[in-house]
Short mmCIF file of C-alpha atoms in Angstrom, two decimals:
data_model
loop_
_atom_site.label_atom_id
_atom_site.label_comp_id
_atom_site.label_asym_id
_atom_site.label_seq_id
_atom_site.Cartn_x
_atom_site.Cartn_y
_atom_site.Cartn_z
CA UNK A 1 136.56 59.55 126.75
CA UNK A 2 133.46 61.28 128.02
CA UNK A 3 134.20 64.31 125.87
CA UNK A 4 134.61 62.11 122.80
CA UNK A 5 131.19 60.48 123.37
CA UNK A 6 129.47 63.84 123.77
CA UNK A 7 131.09 65.06 120.55
CA UNK A 8 129.91 61.97 118.66
CA UNK A 9 126.35 62.33 119.98
CA UNK A 10 126.24 65.99 118.95
CA UNK A 11 127.46 65.03 115.47
CA UNK A 12 124.74 62.40 115.12
CA UNK A 13 122.06 64.87 116.27
CA UNK A 14 123.27 67.37 113.64
CA UNK A 15 123.21 64.71 110.94
CA UNK A 16 119.69 63.62 111.87
CA UNK A 17 118.45 67.22 111.89
CA UNK A 18 120.09 67.89 108.52
CA UNK A 19 118.40 64.85 106.97
CA UNK A 20 115.05 65.86 108.47
CA UNK A 21 115.27 69.41 107.10
CA UNK A 22 116.37 68.14 103.69
CA UNK A 23 113.48 65.70 103.56
CA UNK A 24 110.96 68.39 104.47
CA UNK A 25 112.47 70.82 101.94
CA UNK A 26 112.40 68.25 99.16
CA UNK A 27 108.78 67.41 99.91
CA UNK A 28 107.76 71.07 99.82
CA UNK A 29 109.58 71.75 96.55
CA UNK A 30 108.13 68.65 94.97
CA UNK A 31 104.62 69.55 96.07
CA UNK A 32 104.89 73.07 94.58
CA UNK A 33 106.22 71.86 91.25
CA UNK A 34 103.56 69.28 90.69
CA UNK A 35 100.66 71.19 92.16
CA UNK A 36 101.12 73.87 89.49
CA UNK A 37 100.80 71.29 86.77
CA UNK A 38 97.93 69.25 88.14
CA UNK A 39 95.69 71.87 89.82
CA UNK A 40 92.77 72.99 87.65
CA UNK A 41 92.81 76.60 86.45
CA UNK A 42 90.90 78.97 88.68
CA UNK A 43 87.62 80.20 87.20
CA UNK A 44 87.76 83.76 85.89
CA UNK A 45 86.67 86.07 88.68
CA UNK A 46 83.76 88.41 88.34
CA UNK A 47 86.07 91.34 89.06
CA UNK A 48 88.21 90.44 86.06
CA UNK A 49 85.14 90.04 83.85
CA UNK A 50 83.97 93.54 84.82
CA UNK A 51 87.45 94.96 84.34
CA UNK A 52 87.41 93.57 80.81
CA UNK A 53 83.95 95.04 80.26
CA UNK A 54 85.14 98.48 81.42
CA UNK A 55 88.20 98.27 79.16
CA UNK A 56 85.96 97.43 76.20
CA UNK A 57 83.79 100.44 77.02
CA UNK A 58 86.74 102.83 77.26
CA UNK A 59 88.26 101.45 74.05
CA UNK A 60 84.92 102.03 72.29
CA UNK A 61 84.57 98.37 71.41
CA UNK A 62 80.98 98.43 72.72
CA UNK A 63 79.44 101.55 71.16
CA UNK A 64 75.87 102.32 72.13
CA UNK A 65 75.73 100.19 75.29
CA UNK A 66 72.71 101.04 77.41
CA UNK A 67 73.34 100.21 81.09
CA UNK A 68 76.11 98.89 83.29
CA UNK A 69 75.71 95.09 83.74
CA UNK A 70 74.15 94.48 87.14
CA UNK A 71 76.93 92.11 88.18
CA UNK A 72 79.42 94.95 87.61
CA UNK A 73 77.76 97.40 90.01
CA UNK A 74 80.29 96.78 92.77
CA UNK A 75 83.18 97.03 90.31
CA UNK A 76 82.06 100.38 88.93
CA UNK A 77 81.33 101.71 92.42
CA UNK A 78 84.80 100.73 93.59
CA UNK A 79 86.38 102.27 90.49
CA UNK A 80 84.51 105.56 90.81
CA UNK A 81 84.68 105.93 94.59
CA UNK A 82 87.87 104.11 95.52
CA UNK A 83 90.41 106.49 94.01
CA UNK A 84 91.28 104.81 90.70
CA UNK A 85 88.95 107.02 88.64
CA UNK A 86 90.49 110.16 90.13
CA UNK A 87 93.97 108.80 89.51
CA UNK A 88 93.12 108.00 85.89
CA UNK A 89 91.71 111.48 85.27
CA UNK A 90 94.77 113.07 86.85
CA UNK A 91 97.03 110.98 84.64
CA UNK A 92 95.15 111.96 81.48
CA UNK A 93 95.27 115.64 82.44
CA UNK A 94 99.03 115.32 82.88
CA UNK A 95 99.22 114.12 79.27
CA UNK A 96 97.04 117.02 78.13
CA UNK A 97 99.15 119.57 79.98
CA UNK A 98 102.31 118.08 78.48
CA UNK A 99 100.80 118.58 75.02
CA UNK A 100 99.62 122.12 75.89
CA UNK A 101 103.14 123.07 76.95
CA UNK A 102 104.33 122.36 73.40
CA UNK A 103 101.66 124.45 71.66
CA UNK A 104 102.86 127.80 70.38
CA UNK A 105 99.96 130.26 70.27
CA UNK A 106 99.73 132.80 67.47
CA UNK A 107 98.55 135.54 69.80
CA UNK A 108 95.75 136.62 67.46
CA UNK A 109 92.91 135.44 69.68
CA UNK A 110 92.10 132.49 67.44
CA UNK A 111 93.65 129.66 69.42
CA UNK A 112 90.76 127.59 70.73
CA UNK A 113 90.07 124.62 72.95
CA UNK A 114 86.87 122.59 73.48
CA UNK A 115 85.70 121.07 76.75
CA UNK A 116 82.58 118.99 77.26
CA UNK A 117 80.65 119.78 80.45
CA UNK A 118 78.95 116.72 81.97
CA UNK A 119 81.49 114.45 83.66
CA UNK A 120 84.29 116.36 82.00
CA UNK A 121 84.15 119.75 83.71
CA UNK A 122 81.58 118.97 86.39
CA UNK A 123 80.60 115.60 87.83
CA UNK A 124 77.27 113.79 87.99
CA UNK A 125 78.69 111.07 90.21
CA UNK A 126 76.37 111.79 93.13
CA UNK A 127 73.36 111.55 90.83
CA UNK A 128 74.54 108.24 89.36
CA UNK A 129 75.30 106.90 92.81
CA UNK A 130 71.53 106.90 93.39
CA UNK A 131 71.09 105.21 90.00
CA UNK A 132 73.28 102.25 90.96
CA UNK A 133 76.23 103.74 89.08
CA UNK A 134 74.52 103.31 85.74
CA UNK A 135 72.89 99.93 86.28
CA UNK A 136 69.46 101.61 86.24
CA UNK A 137 68.06 102.81 82.89
CA UNK A 138 68.52 106.50 82.09
CA UNK A 139 65.85 108.68 83.71
CA UNK A 140 65.50 111.92 81.69
CA UNK A 141 63.18 113.61 84.17
CA UNK A 142 65.33 112.67 87.14
CA UNK A 143 68.44 113.98 85.41
CA UNK A 144 66.81 117.31 84.59
CA UNK A 145 65.77 117.67 88.22
CA UNK A 146 69.35 116.96 89.28
CA UNK A 147 70.82 119.51 86.87
CA UNK A 148 68.35 122.16 88.04
CA UNK A 149 69.79 121.88 91.55
CA UNK A 150 73.11 123.18 90.26
CA UNK A 151 75.06 120.95 92.63
CA UNK A 152 77.48 119.22 90.25
CA UNK A 153 80.98 119.52 91.75
CA UNK A 154 83.96 120.42 89.60
CA UNK A 155 86.32 117.64 88.57
CA UNK A 156 89.47 119.09 90.18
CA UNK A 157 92.03 118.11 87.55
CA UNK A 158 89.88 119.50 84.72
CA UNK A 159 89.24 122.72 86.62
CA UNK A 160 93.01 123.07 86.96
CA UNK A 161 93.43 122.43 83.22
CA UNK A 162 90.69 124.93 82.38
CA UNK A 163 92.40 127.62 84.47
CA UNK A 164 95.74 127.00 82.76
CA UNK A 165 94.13 127.15 79.32
CA UNK A 166 92.39 130.45 80.03
CA UNK A 167 95.44 132.00 81.65
CA UNK A 168 97.60 130.71 78.80
CA UNK A 169 95.61 132.59 76.16
CA UNK A 170 93.30 129.90 74.76
CA UNK A 171 89.70 130.71 73.92
CA UNK A 172 87.90 127.93 75.76
CA UNK A 173 84.55 126.75 74.40
CA UNK A 174 82.28 124.65 76.60
CA UNK A 175 80.13 122.43 74.38
CA UNK A 176 77.29 120.43 75.94
CA UNK A 177 74.29 118.37 74.97
CA UNK A 178 72.23 119.97 77.77
CA UNK A 179 69.08 121.69 76.53
CA UNK A 180 69.48 125.43 76.14
CA UNK A 181 65.88 126.39 76.85
CA UNK A 182 65.50 124.55 80.15
CA UNK A 183 68.99 123.99 81.54
CA UNK A 184 71.19 126.91 80.46
CA UNK A 185 70.70 129.21 83.51
CA UNK A 186 71.22 126.43 86.07
CA UNK A 187 74.24 125.10 84.17
CA UNK A 188 75.96 128.47 83.87
CA UNK A 189 75.37 129.21 87.57
CA UNK A 190 76.75 125.77 88.47
CA UNK A 191 79.85 126.31 86.34
CA UNK A 192 80.49 129.71 87.90
CA UNK A 193 80.08 128.52 91.47
CA UNK A 194 82.58 125.75 90.78
CA UNK A 195 85.21 128.12 89.41
CA UNK A 196 84.72 127.83 85.65
CA UNK A 197 85.02 131.52 84.93
CA UNK A 198 86.73 133.06 81.92
CA UNK A 199 85.57 130.74 79.15
CA UNK A 200 84.85 132.26 75.76
CA UNK A 201 81.42 130.72 75.21
CA UNK A 202 79.06 127.97 76.39
CA UNK A 203 77.16 126.25 73.60
CA UNK A 204 74.00 124.25 74.41
CA UNK A 205 71.79 122.01 72.31
CA UNK A 206 68.93 124.12 70.95
CA UNK A 207 65.68 123.21 69.23
CA UNK A 208 67.27 122.99 65.79
CA UNK A 209 69.22 119.93 66.96
CA UNK A 210 66.35 118.20 68.72
CA UNK A 211 66.35 114.48 67.93
CA UNK A 212 69.81 114.49 66.39
CA UNK A 213 72.58 112.24 67.67
CA UNK A 214 75.37 113.67 69.79
CA UNK A 215 77.85 113.19 66.94
CA UNK A 216 75.63 115.02 64.45
CA UNK A 217 74.91 117.84 66.92
CA UNK A 218 78.48 118.43 68.00
CA UNK A 219 79.90 118.06 64.49
CA UNK A 220 77.54 120.72 63.16
CA UNK A 221 78.26 123.07 66.05
CA UNK A 222 82.00 122.72 65.54
CA UNK A 223 81.62 123.48 61.84
CA UNK A 224 79.37 126.49 62.42
CA UNK A 225 80.80 128.05 65.56
CA UNK A 226 84.54 127.52 65.34
CA UNK A 227 85.26 128.88 61.88
CA UNK A 228 88.46 130.87 61.93
CA UNK A 229 89.68 129.26 65.16
CA UNK A 230 92.58 126.87 65.50
CA UNK A 231 91.16 124.20 67.78
CA UNK A 232 94.18 122.72 69.50
CA UNK A 233 92.38 120.27 71.74
CA UNK A 234 89.03 118.66 72.47
CA UNK A 235 88.27 116.88 75.77
CA UNK A 236 85.20 114.78 76.59
CA UNK A 237 84.06 111.78 78.59
CA UNK A 238 82.04 110.27 75.72
CA UNK A 239 83.31 108.91 72.45
CA UNK A 240 80.52 110.87 70.77
CA UNK A 241 82.24 114.05 72.02
CA UNK A 242 85.28 113.06 70.01
CA UNK A 243 83.83 111.74 66.77
CA UNK A 244 82.57 113.39 63.61
CA UNK A 245 83.91 116.49 61.91
CA UNK A 246 86.14 119.40 62.93
CA UNK A 247 87.46 117.64 66.01
CA UNK A 248 90.56 119.76 66.47
CA UNK A 249 94.25 118.93 66.49
CA UNK A 250 94.10 116.46 69.41
CA UNK A 251 91.31 114.67 71.27
CA UNK A 252 91.47 113.38 74.84
CA UNK A 253 88.99 110.96 76.46
CA UNK A 254 88.11 111.15 80.16
CA UNK A 255 86.95 107.76 81.56
CA UNK A 256 83.26 107.23 82.26
CA UNK A 257 81.93 103.68 82.80
CA UNK A 258 78.54 104.85 84.13
CA UNK A 259 76.69 105.75 80.93
CA UNK A 260 76.98 106.03 77.17
CA UNK A 261 75.56 108.91 75.11
CA UNK A 262 74.70 107.68 71.59
#
């Protein structure tokens, strides 16, 4: 008799617990279902707004923009310094190297490749860090002083690509908007101390192109200087590096949300 009573009490306790758990479960499920319908949509975060801005910049939907929006300073800093920029560059270089592996050179010394210099081969990130990652207006004098120091570090993935191109038999041209008269010696020394050795030629902006847009300058140089060459690829961080005439067989854009060269 005693055993029967204990068994019945245990059964009742189990039933009560089961009903309690079911009630709680039903309440939770009901709350989740209806809260999704009735809760107001969360306001778009500033991070997402700046991500959209950066996407528009990289897709060239905002040509000629002047400075990074001040509210996007933190976003650009995180992108440039937090590892995503480096990962993006590495990924793009992987695509370039995949393309290069399919190119069959003629072996006549006329297979060429074009690389931009600033923020393609060597980085101005430390300079732009002091300029709020592009939120401050461009400072021509300050930039010249920075370049004259010759302290721009190589962008590792591009240095690796450059080495493969040279060793693979390409004639590599370095084409830059830096002024030939004032910045050529410091630039060449900087390139050499960062490992960019073995290129075919460095081409600077000279007085004949003073006042001309980057597209006009680089288009004319490509027409004049690369006659007779098969330009297999052209890499730059600015859309103006990759627009105009005589671009080559393929163009590749390196990300740069810090400034825009018109």
